[in-house]
CSV table of C-alpha atoms and ligand atoms in Angstrom, one decimal:
chain,number,residue,atom,x,y,z
D,1,UNK,CA,91.9,110.9,127.2
D,2,UNK,CA,93.3,108.3,124.9
D,3,UNK,CA,97.2,108.3,123.1
D,4,UNK,CA,96.7,108.1,120.0
D,5,UNK,CA,99.5,107.7,117.4
D,6,UNK,CA,98.3,108.5,114.4
D,7,UNK,CA,100.6,107.8,110.5
D,8,UNK,CA,100.4,109.3,107.4
D,9,UNK,CA,101.7,108.0,104.2
D,10,UNK,CA,103.3,109.1,101.1
D,11,UNK,CA,100.0,110.0,98.9
D,12,UNK,CA,98.5,111.6,101.9
D,13,UNK,CA,101.4,113.8,102.2
D,14,UNK,CA,102.5,114.8,98.6
D,15,UNK,CA,102.5,118.4,98.8
D,16,UNK,CA,101.4,121.3,100.8
D,17,UNK,CA,97.8,121.0,100.0
D,18,UNK,CA,97.1,117.4,101.3
D,19,UNK,CA,99.1,118.4,104.3
D,20,UNK,CA,96.7,120.9,105.0
D,21,UNK,CA,94.3,118.5,104.6
D,22,UNK,CA,96.2,115.5,107.2
D,23,UNK,CA,96.4,118.9,110.0
D,24,UNK,CA,93.2,119.3,110.4
D,25,UNK,CA,92.9,115.4,110.4
D,26,UNK,CA,95.5,115.7,113.5
D,27,UNK,CA,93.8,118.9,114.7
D,28,UNK,CA,90.1,117.5,114.5
D,29,UNK,CA,91.9,114.1,116.5
D,30,UNK,CA,93.6,116.0,119.2
D,31,UNK,CA,89.9,118.9,119.8
D,32,UNK,CA,88.6,115.5,120.7
D,33,UNK,CA,90.2,115.1,124.0
D,34,UNK,CA,93.4,113.4,123.2
D,35,UNK,CA,96.7,113.7,122.9
D,36,UNK,CA,98.4,112.7,119.4
D,37,UNK,CA,101.4,112.5,118.4
D,38,UNK,CA,102.2,112.3,114.5
D,39,UNK,CA,104.3,109.3,112.1
D,40,UNK,CA,104.9,110.7,108.5
D,41,UNK,CA,106.5,109.6,105.0
D,42,UNK,CA,108.2,112.1,102.9
D,43,UNK,CA,106.1,113.2,99.9
D,44,UNK,CA,104.7,110.2,97.6
D,45,UNK,CA,107.5,109.1,94.8
D,46,UNK,CA,110.3,111.1,97.2
D,47,UNK,CA,112.2,107.9,98.4
D,48,UNK,CA,112.0,106.4,94.9
D,49,UNK,CA,113.6,109.8,93.7
D,50,UNK,CA,116.2,110.3,96.0
D,51,UNK,CA,117.2,105.9,95.9
D,52,UNK,CA,117.8,107.1,92.0
D,53,UNK,CA,120.4,109.8,92.8
D,54,UNK,CA,122.3,107.0,95.3
D,55,UNK,CA,122.3,105.0,92.6
D,56,UNK,CA,123.3,107.2,90.5
D,57,UNK,CA,126.5,108.7,92.4
D,58,UNK,CA,127.5,105.2,92.9
D,59,UNK,CA,125.8,101.9,92.2
D,60,UNK,CA,127.5,100.3,94.7
D,61,UNK,CA,126.2,103.1,97.4
D,62,UNK,CA,127.4,102.6,101.3
D,63,UNK,CA,124.7,101.4,103.0
D,64,UNK,CA,125.1,104.5,105.7
D,65,UNK,CA,125.6,107.4,103.3
D,66,UNK,CA,122.5,106.1,101.6
D,67,UNK,CA,120.3,105.8,104.2
D,68,UNK,CA,122.0,110.0,104.5
D,69,UNK,CA,120.1,110.8,101.0
D,70,UNK,CA,117.4,108.4,101.7
D,71,UNK,CA,116.4,109.4,105.7
D,72,UNK,CA,115.9,113.3,104.1
D,73,UNK,CA,112.4,112.8,102.1
D,74,UNK,CA,110.4,112.3,105.7
D,75,UNK,CA,112.4,115.1,107.3
D,76,UNK,CA,111.1,117.5,105.2
D,77,UNK,CA,107.5,116.9,105.5
D,78,UNK,CA,107.4,116.5,109.8
D,79,UNK,CA,109.2,120.1,109.2
D,80,UNK,CA,106.0,121.4,107.1
D,81,UNK,CA,103.5,119.9,108.9
D,82,UNK,CA,104.3,120.6,111.9
D,83,UNK,CA,104.8,124.1,110.1
D,84,UNK,CA,100.8,123.7,109.0
D,85,UNK,CA,99.7,122.7,112.0
D,86,UNK,CA,101.4,126.0,114.0
D,87,UNK,CA,99.9,127.9,110.7
D,88,UNK,CA,96.4,126.5,112.8
D,89,UNK,CA,96.7,127.3,115.9
D,90,UNK,CA,98.0,124.9,117.3
D,91,UNK,CA,101.0,123.7,119.4
D,92,UNK,CA,103.2,120.9,117.1
D,93,UNK,CA,107.4,120.7,117.1
D,94,UNK,CA,108.9,118.0,115.1
D,95,UNK,CA,111.3,115.3,116.2
D,96,UNK,CA,114.2,114.6,114.7
D,97,UNK,CA,114.7,109.9,114.3
D,98,UNK,CA,118.0,111.1,116.4
D,99,UNK,CA,116.3,113.7,119.2
D,100,UNK,CA,113.8,111.5,120.6
D,101,UNK,CA,116.2,109.3,120.3
D,102,UNK,CA,114.7,105.9,118.0
D,103,UNK,CA,117.7,103.8,118.3
D,104,UNK,CA,117.7,100.9,115.9
D,105,UNK,CA,120.7,97.9,115.0
D,106,UNK,CA,123.8,99.0,112.8
D,107,UNK,CA,122.2,97.2,109.8
D,108,UNK,CA,121.3,99.7,107.7
D,109,UNK,CA,119.4,100.2,104.9
D,110,UNK,CA,117.1,98.3,106.7
D,111,UNK,CA,117.2,99.0,110.3
D,112,UNK,CA,115.4,97.4,113.4
D,113,UNK,CA,114.4,99.9,116.1
D,114,UNK,CA,115.9,98.7,119.8
D,115,UNK,CA,114.2,101.5,121.9
D,116,UNK,CA,112.6,104.4,121.9
D,117,UNK,CA,113.2,106.6,124.9
D,118,UNK,CA,110.2,107.9,124.7
D,119,UNK,CA,110.1,109.9,128.1
D,120,UNK,CA,110.5,113.6,127.0
D,121,UNK,CA,107.8,112.9,124.2
D,122,UNK,CA,104.9,111.6,126.3
D,123,UNK,CA,105.3,114.9,128.1
D,124,UNK,CA,105.1,116.9,125.6
D,125,UNK,CA,102.0,115.7,124.4
D,126,UNK,CA,100.6,115.2,128.0
D,127,UNK,CA,100.9,118.7,127.9
D,128,UNK,CA,98.8,119.5,124.9
D,129,UNK,CA,101.8,120.3,122.5
D,130,UNK,CA,101.9,117.7,119.2
D,131,UNK,CA,104.7,115.8,118.2
D,132,UNK,CA,105.1,115.1,115.0
D,133,UNK,CA,107.4,112.1,114.5
D,134,UNK,CA,109.5,112.0,110.7
D,135,UNK,CA,109.0,108.1,110.1
D,136,UNK,CA,111.4,105.6,108.6
D,137,UNK,CA,114.3,107.2,109.6
D,138,UNK,CA,116.3,106.6,113.8
D,139,UNK,CA,120.2,106.6,115.0
D,140,UNK,CA,122.9,103.7,115.0
D,141,UNK,CA,124.5,102.7,118.3
D,142,UNK,CA,127.5,104.6,116.4
D,143,UNK,CA,125.3,107.8,115.9
D,144,UNK,CA,124.6,107.0,112.4
D,145,UNK,CA,121.4,107.6,110.4
D,146,UNK,CA,119.8,104.5,109.7
D,147,UNK,CA,116.3,103.7,108.3
D,148,UNK,CA,113.9,101.3,108.0
D,149,UNK,CA,113.5,99.1,105.1
D,150,UNK,CA,110.6,100.8,102.5
D,151,UNK,CA,107.2,101.4,103.6
D,152,UNK,CA,109.2,101.7,107.3
D,153,UNK,CA,107.2,104.7,108.0
D,154,UNK,CA,104.3,101.7,109.3
D,155,UNK,CA,106.7,99.7,111.7
D,156,UNK,CA,108.1,103.6,113.3
D,157,UNK,CA,103.7,104.2,114.4
D,158,UNK,CA,103.8,101.5,115.9
D,159,UNK,CA,107.5,101.8,117.2
D,160,UNK,CA,106.6,104.7,118.7
D,161,UNK,CA,102.6,103.6,119.1
D,162,UNK,CA,104.1,100.8,122.0
D,163,UNK,CA,106.4,103.4,123.3
D,164,UNK,CA,104.2,105.7,124.4
D,165,UNK,CA,102.2,103.5,125.6
D,166,UNK,CA,99.2,104.6,122.7
D,167,UNK,CA,95.1,103.2,123.1
D,168,UNK,CA,95.4,103.4,119.7
D,169,UNK,CA,97.3,103.4,116.0
D,170,UNK,CA,95.8,105.1,113.5
D,171,UNK,CA,97.5,104.1,109.9
D,172,UNK,CA,95.8,106.8,107.1
D,173,UNK,CA,96.8,105.9,103.6
D,174,UNK,CA,94.7,106.3,99.8
D,175,UNK,CA,92.7,103.1,100.8
D,176,UNK,CA,90.2,103.5,103.4
D,177,UNK,CA,91.0,100.1,104.6
D,178,UNK,CA,92.3,96.4,104.1
D,179,UNK,CA,90.4,94.7,101.7
D,180,UNK,CA,89.6,90.8,100.3
D,181,UNK,CA,92.7,91.6,97.9
D,182,UNK,CA,94.5,95.1,96.4
D,183,UNK,CA,91.2,97.9,95.5
D,184,UNK,CA,93.4,98.8,92.2
D,185,UNK,CA,92.9,95.7,90.6
D,186,UNK,CA,90.1,93.8,92.1
D,187,UNK,CA,87.4,96.7,91.9
D,188,UNK,CA,84.6,93.9,93.9
D,189,UNK,CA,87.1,93.8,96.5
D,190,UNK,CA,85.3,94.6,100.2
D,191,UNK,CA,86.8,96.2,103.0
D,192,UNK,CA,87.3,93.9,106.2
D,193,UNK,CA,86.5,95.3,109.2
D,194,UNK,CA,88.9,93.5,110.7
D,195,UNK,CA,91.8,91.1,110.1
D,196,UNK,CA,94.1,89.6,112.4
D,197,UNK,CA,97.8,90.1,112.8
D,198,UNK,CA,98.7,86.4,111.8
D,199,UNK,CA,96.5,86.9,108.8
D,200,UNK,CA,97.7,90.6,108.2
D,201,UNK,CA,101.6,89.7,108.7
D,202,UNK,CA,101.0,86.6,106.6
D,203,UNK,CA,99.1,89.1,103.7
D,204,UNK,CA,101.7,91.7,103.9
D,205,UNK,CA,105.0,89.5,104.1
D,206,UNK,CA,103.4,88.1,100.7
D,207,UNK,CA,102.9,91.6,98.7
D,208,UNK,CA,100.2,93.3,100.3
D,209,UNK,CA,101.6,96.5,100.2
D,210,UNK,CA,99.1,98.4,103.2
D,211,UNK,CA,101.0,98.0,105.7
D,212,UNK,CA,104.8,97.3,106.5
D,213,UNK,CA,105.3,93.3,107.5
D,214,UNK,CA,107.3,93.8,110.1
D,215,UNK,CA,104.6,95.9,112.0
D,216,UNK,CA,102.1,93.7,112.1
D,217,UNK,CA,104.9,91.6,113.6
D,218,UNK,CA,105.8,94.1,116.0
D,219,UNK,CA,102.1,95.1,117.0
D,220,UNK,CA,101.4,91.7,117.4
D,221,UNK,CA,104.0,91.0,119.8
D,222,UNK,CA,103.2,95.1,121.8
D,223,UNK,CA,99.7,93.8,121.3
D,224,UNK,CA,99.3,97.7,119.9
D,225,UNK,CA,96.5,98.3,118.6
D,226,UNK,CA,95.8,99.2,115.1
D,227,UNK,CA,93.4,100.9,112.5
D,228,UNK,CA,93.9,101.2,109.3
D,229,UNK,CA,91.6,104.0,107.2
D,230,UNK,CA,91.9,107.0,104.3
D,231,UNK,CA,93.0,110.2,104.8
D,232,UNK,CA,90.6,111.2,101.7
D,233,UNK,CA,88.0,112.4,103.6
D,234,UNK,CA,85.5,115.5,104.8
D,235,UNK,CA,85.2,117.2,107.7
D,236,UNK,CA,81.9,115.4,108.5
D,237,UNK,CA,83.5,111.7,107.9
D,238,UNK,CA,82.7,109.2,110.6
D,239,UNK,CA,85.3,110.0,113.2
D,240,UNK,CA,88.6,107.6,114.1
D,241,UNK,CA,87.8,107.3,117.3
D,242,UNK,CA,84.4,105.2,116.1
D,243,UNK,CA,86.7,102.9,114.0
D,244,UNK,CA,85.7,103.6,110.3
D,245,UNK,CA,89.0,101.4,108.8
D,246,UNK,CA,89.6,98.2,109.4
D,247,UNK,CA,91.0,97.6,112.9
D,248,UNK,CA,93.7,94.4,113.1
D,249,UNK,CA,92.4,92.6,116.0
D,250,UNK,CA,93.5,89.3,117.7
D,251,UNK,CA,91.5,86.1,117.8
D,252,UNK,CA,89.8,86.3,120.3
D,253,UNK,CA,88.4,89.8,119.9
D,254,UNK,CA,87.9,88.0,115.7
D,255,UNK,CA,85.7,84.8,117.4
D,256,UNK,CA,84.4,87.7,119.5
D,257,UNK,CA,83.0,89.8,116.3
D,258,UNK,CA,81.9,86.1,114.2
D,259,UNK,CA,80.2,85.3,117.0
D,260,UNK,CA,78.7,88.7,117.3
D,261,UNK,CA,77.3,88.5,113.7
D,262,UNK,CA,79.9,91.5,113.0
D,263,UNK,CA,82.4,89.4,111.2
D,264,UNK,CA,81.3,86.8,108.6
D,265,UNK,CA,83.8,83.3,108.6
D,266,UNK,CA,85.7,83.3,105.3
D,267,UNK,CA,88.2,79.7,104.7
D,268,UNK,CA,90.1,82.2,103.1
D,269,UNK,CA,90.4,86.4,104.0
D,270,UNK,CA,92.5,88.1,101.4
D,271,UNK,CA,94.4,87.5,98.4
D,272,UNK,CA,97.9,89.2,98.0
D,273,UNK,CA,100.4,89.2,94.9
D,274,UNK,CA,104.2,89.1,94.2
D,275,UNK,CA,105.6,90.6,91.5
D,276,UNK,CA,109.0,91.3,93.1
D,277,UNK,CA,110.6,87.8,93.1
D,278,UNK,CA,112.9,86.4,90.0
D,279,UNK,CA,113.4,82.1,89.6
D,280,UNK,CA,116.4,80.6,89.4
D,281,UNK,CA,116.1,76.9,88.1
D,282,UNK,CA,120.4,74.9,88.4
D,283,UNK,CA,120.3,72.2,86.6
D,284,UNK,CA,121.7,68.0,86.7
D,285,UNK,CA,122.7,69.2,90.0
D,286,UNK,CA,124.0,66.1,91.7
D,287,UNK,CA,121.8,64.1,93.3
D,288,UNK,CA,123.2,63.3,96.7
D,289,UNK,CA,123.6,64.5,100.4
D,290,UNK,CA,125.2,67.7,101.3
D,291,UNK,CA,124.2,69.2,97.5
D,292,UNK,CA,121.3,71.6,98.6
D,293,UNK,CA,123.2,73.0,101.7
D,294,UNK,CA,126.4,73.6,98.6
D,295,UNK,CA,123.7,75.4,97.1
D,296,UNK,CA,122.0,78.1,99.5
D,297,UNK,CA,124.6,78.1,102.1
D,298,UNK,CA,126.4,80.5,99.8
D,299,UNK,CA,122.5,82.8,99.6
D,300,UNK,CA,122.3,82.6,103.3
D,301,UNK,CA,125.9,84.2,103.6
D,302,UNK,CA,124.9,87.2,101.6
D,303,UNK,CA,121.6,88.2,103.2
D,304,UNK,CA,119.0,86.3,100.3
D,305,UNK,CA,116.7,85.3,101.3
D,306,UNK,CA,115.4,82.4,99.2
D,307,UNK,CA,111.4,81.2,99.4
D,308,UNK,CA,110.0,79.3,97.1
D,309,UNK,CA,112.3,75.7,96.5
D,310,UNK,CA,111.7,73.1,95.1
D,311,UNK,CA,114.1,69.8,94.1
D,312,UNK,CA,112.4,67.9,91.5
D,313,UNK,CA,113.3,64.1,92.1
D,314,UNK,CA,116.6,62.6,91.4
D,315,UNK,CA,117.0,61.7,86.8
D,316,UNK,CA,119.4,59.6,85.6
D,317,UNK,CA,122.9,59.2,86.3
D,318,UNK,CA,122.4,60.4,90.2
D,319,UNK,CA,121.5,64.7,89.2
D,320,UNK,CA,118.6,66.3,89.7
D,321,UNK,CA,117.5,69.9,89.2
D,322,UNK,CA,116.5,72.9,91.6
D,323,UNK,CA,114.7,75.7,91.7
D,324,UNK,CA,113.5,78.4,93.3
D,325,UNK,CA,112.4,82.0,94.0
D,326,UNK,CA,115.2,85.4,95.5
D,327,UNK,CA,114.1,88.6,95.8
D,328,UNK,CA,114.5,90.5,92.1
D,329,UNK,CA,116.8,92.7,93.6
D,330,UNK,CA,118.9,90.3,94.4
D,331,UNK,CA,118.9,88.3,91.3
D,332,UNK,CA,121.9,89.7,90.1
D,333,UNK,CA,124.1,89.2,93.3
D,334,UNK,CA,122.6,85.3,93.4
D,335,UNK,CA,123.3,84.8,90.4
D,336,UNK,CA,126.8,85.8,90.6
D,337,UNK,CA,127.5,84.1,93.7
D,338,UNK,CA,126.3,81.0,92.6
D,339,UNK,CA,128.0,81.3,88.6
D,340,UNK,CA,131.6,81.4,91.0
D,341,UNK,CA,131.0,78.1,93.1
D,342,UNK,CA,130.1,76.2,89.5
D,343,UNK,CA,132.6,73.6,90.3
D,344,UNK,CA,131.9,73.7,94.0
D,345,UNK,CA,128.0,72.5,93.6
D,346,UNK,CA,128.6,71.0,90.2
D,347,UNK,CA,125.5,71.9,88.6
D,348,UNK,CA,125.7,72.2,84.5
D,349,UNK,CA,123.4,75.3,83.6
D,350,UNK,CA,122.2,78.4,86.0
D,351,UNK,CA,118.5,79.9,84.1
D,352,UNK,CA,117.1,82.9,85.3
D,353,UNK,CA,113.6,84.1,84.9
D,354,UNK,CA,112.5,87.8,86.3
D,355,UNK,CA,108.5,87.8,84.8
D,356,UNK,CA,107.3,85.2,87.5
D,357,UNK,CA,104.5,86.5,90.1
D,358,UNK,CA,103.8,85.1,93.6
D,359,UNK,CA,99.7,84.6,94.2
D,360,UNK,CA,98.6,83.8,97.2
D,361,UNK,CA,96.0,83.4,99.5
D,362,UNK,CA,95.6,83.9,103.7
D,363,UNK,CA,93.1,82.8,106.3
D,364,UNK,CA,93.1,81.4,109.5
D,365,UNK,CA,89.8,79.2,108.2
D,366,UNK,CA,91.9,77.3,106.3
D,367,UNK,CA,93.1,75.6,109.2
D,368,UNK,CA,90.1,73.9,110.2
D,369,UNK,CA,89.2,73.9,106.4
D,370,UNK,CA,90.5,70.8,103.6
D,371,UNK,CA,90.0,72.1,99.2
D,372,UNK,CA,91.5,75.5,99.5
D,373,UNK,CA,94.4,74.7,98.1
D,374,UNK,CA,92.4,72.4,95.5
D,375,UNK,CA,89.9,75.3,95.0
D,376,UNK,CA,92.8,77.0,93.8
D,377,UNK,CA,94.6,75.0,91.8
D,378,UNK,CA,91.1,74.2,90.1
D,379,UNK,CA,90.0,77.7,89.2
D,380,UNK,CA,93.6,78.9,87.7
D,381,UNK,CA,93.6,75.8,85.6
D,382,UNK,CA,90.1,76.5,84.1
D,383,UNK,CA,91.6,79.5,83.0
D,384,UNK,CA,94.6,78.2,81.2
D,385,UNK,CA,97.2,79.8,84.0
D,386,UNK,CA,100.1,77.5,84.3
D,387,UNK,CA,101.3,76.6,87.9
D,388,UNK,CA,105.1,77.0,87.9
D,389,UNK,CA,105.8,76.0,91.8
D,390,UNK,CA,103.2,75.5,95.6
D,391,UNK,CA,104.0,76.8,98.6
D,392,UNK,CA,101.7,76.7,101.9
D,393,UNK,CA,101.8,77.3,105.5
D,394,UNK,CA,99.5,76.2,108.3
D,395,UNK,CA,96.7,79.7,106.0
D,396,UNK,CA,99.0,80.0,103.1
D,397,UNK,CA,98.7,78.7,99.7
D,398,UNK,CA,101.4,80.4,97.5
D,399,UNK,CA,101.7,79.1,93.9
D,400,UNK,CA,104.2,81.1,91.2
D,401,UNK,CA,102.7,81.5,87.7
D,402,UNK,CA,104.0,83.8,84.4
D,403,UNK,CA,103.7,88.0,86.2
D,404,UNK,CA,102.0,88.9,82.7
D,405,UNK,CA,98.4,86.3,84.6
D,406,UNK,CA,98.7,88.3,87.4
D,407,UNK,CA,95.8,90.9,87.6
D,408,UNK,CA,93.4,87.5,85.9
D,409,UNK,CA,94.6,85.2,87.9
D,410,UNK,CA,93.7,87.4,91.7
D,411,UNK,CA,90.0,88.3,90.0
D,412,UNK,CA,90.1,84.6,89.1
D,413,UNK,CA,90.3,83.5,93.0
D,414,UNK,CA,88.1,85.8,94.3
D,415,UNK,CA,85.9,85.6,92.1
D,416,UNK,CA,86.3,81.0,93.0
D,417,UNK,CA,86.5,81.9,97.2
D,418,UNK,CA,83.4,83.9,96.9
D,419,UNK,CA,84.8,87.4,97.8
D,420,UNK,CA,83.5,89.5,95.3
D,421,UNK,CA,81.5,92.7,96.7
D,422,UNK,CA,77.2,92.0,95.5
D,423,UNK,CA,76.5,93.9,92.4
D,424,UNK,CA,75.7,98.1,92.9
D,425,UNK,CA,72.8,97.2,91.0
D,426,UNK,CA,71.7,94.1,93.0
Q,1,ADP,P1,101.9,104.5,102.2
Q,1,ADP,O1,102.3,105.9,100.7
Q,1,ADP,O2,100.1,105.0,102.6
Q,1,ADP,O3,101.8,104.1,103.3
Q,1,ADP,P2,101.4,102.0,100.6
Q,1,ADP,O4,100.9,102.1,99.0
Q,1,ADP,O5,102.1,102.1,101.0
Q,1,ADP,O6,100.7,103.3,101.5
Q,1,ADP,O7,100.4,101.3,100.7
Q,1,ADP,C1,98.4,101.7,100.6
Q,1,ADP,C2,97.7,100.4,98.8
Q,1,ADP,O8,98.3,98.8,99.6
Q,1,ADP,C3,96.9,100.8,98.2
Q,1,ADP,O9,97.0,102.5,97.7
Q,1,ADP,C4,96.2,99.4,98.2
Q,1,ADP,O10,97.0,99.8,96.2
Q,1,ADP,C5,97.5,98.3,98.4
Q,1,ADP,N1,97.0,97.4,98.9
Q,1,ADP,C6,98.2,96.5,98.7
Q,1,ADP,N2,96.7,94.7,99.0
Q,1,ADP,C7,95.7,96.1,99.6
Q,1,ADP,C8,94.4,95.6,100.9
Q,1,ADP,N3,94.1,94.0,100.4
Q,1,ADP,N4,93.8,96.0,100.9
Q,1,ADP,C9,94.1,97.7,101.1
Q,1,ADP,N5,95.2,98.0,100.1
Q,1,ADP,C10,96.1,97.2,99.4
Q,2,LIG,N1,109.0,106.9,102.8
Q,2,LIG,C1,109.8,105.6,102.9
Q,2,LIG,C2,109.6,104.2,101.8
Q,2,LIG,O1,109.0,104.9,100.9
Q,2,LIG,C3,109.0,104.8,104.2
Q,2,LIG,C4,107.9,105.3,103.9
Q,2,LIG,O2,107.0,105.7,103.1
Q,2,LIG,O3,106.8,103.6,104.5
Q,2,LIG,O4,109.8,103.3,101.7
Q,3,MG,MG1,103.7,101.7,102.7
């Protein structure tokens, strides 16, 4: 008998009919002889709706009260799933974040899980009760409701899996696994049998929203076995125990799959895009020690993450332009902070552009293979796509381009790296 944590995302929980389908999947998993806990998201669109209410009520909303509002979506679906499971004759109950409890740090709206007291939960699961846990929510040291950031139910599921020592954490969503790129953009995207933690972490952090970045980091740290698979399945679908989805694996496991010919060796594993960044250019910044520190210190102080940075070679008169990107949601705040410091930083103009996209290619194969970046630059150039900035890491190359060219760039690169699935007819 194994312990399994199952997580169902917003589309899977959107309405009572879908919840009934989820309940069927959960019941089958338990009937296969396992103890199960289920982590659920709010119904699709519900969290956006609740966030909008907060904005309408008070544009400068208090994050602690925002958490009270947005955490409610998951409370509804956890209760509904427990009710539906009971209607199928299963023993089931909901466990809210404060009841377990799932303790988090104080940072409202972007809390991190500090500790989960899972003793009672394990006892209930092993006694045959299905534990239904609302994702996304926890409780702070001060006893107030917290949430884990958008997409945080993935992290709730991995954290619960680690706490109960689960044999597997299955993330059920609206696609049947992790693909070489977003299958909604590239019809020829290919499903991956497995992807390493390191690659998935990088893919998630550059925009592949199928898993929240933090959930992958936590799974890697805690050694949680994660599978991504579809909840849109029939009763006779391959059971989750046979691993029909995509497994997130260690590098050693990946090596074995490659040796056995179960996976093909590729230099690039996946391509992701992110339209949620904005570009800021400061012109005629003094080209002297300390100038860049003056720009980025106030942003860091306001918890604004800066991603790509370019400082041009100094021009005449000891001046230079500095270009960088920040999350779109922080653009207005960043701009205001910099304007306030115009004299101490000493720039001439501030130019912003929110119509940019970041396209990234990711793969551990890059570590040992040169030429991945040049393939990218050539493929984009051949389609007339202009590159505005470039960053690289050991297993990733990212470029900034015009937002309107996002879909084209992703398709062109997918083909350039030989990732397209063969034609059906062939
Ligand atoms: P959930 O509501 O279940 O949490 P999400 O919308 O957060 O689901 O994540 C699933 C979506 O992620 C898919 O519908 C797909 O469009 C998108 N996605 C982006 N990149 C990928 C990828 N490489 N593989 C699979 N899905 C991806
Ligand atoms: N409901 C939350 C969100 O939409 C958390 C999640 O679904 O993972 O961000
Ligand atoms: Mg999600």
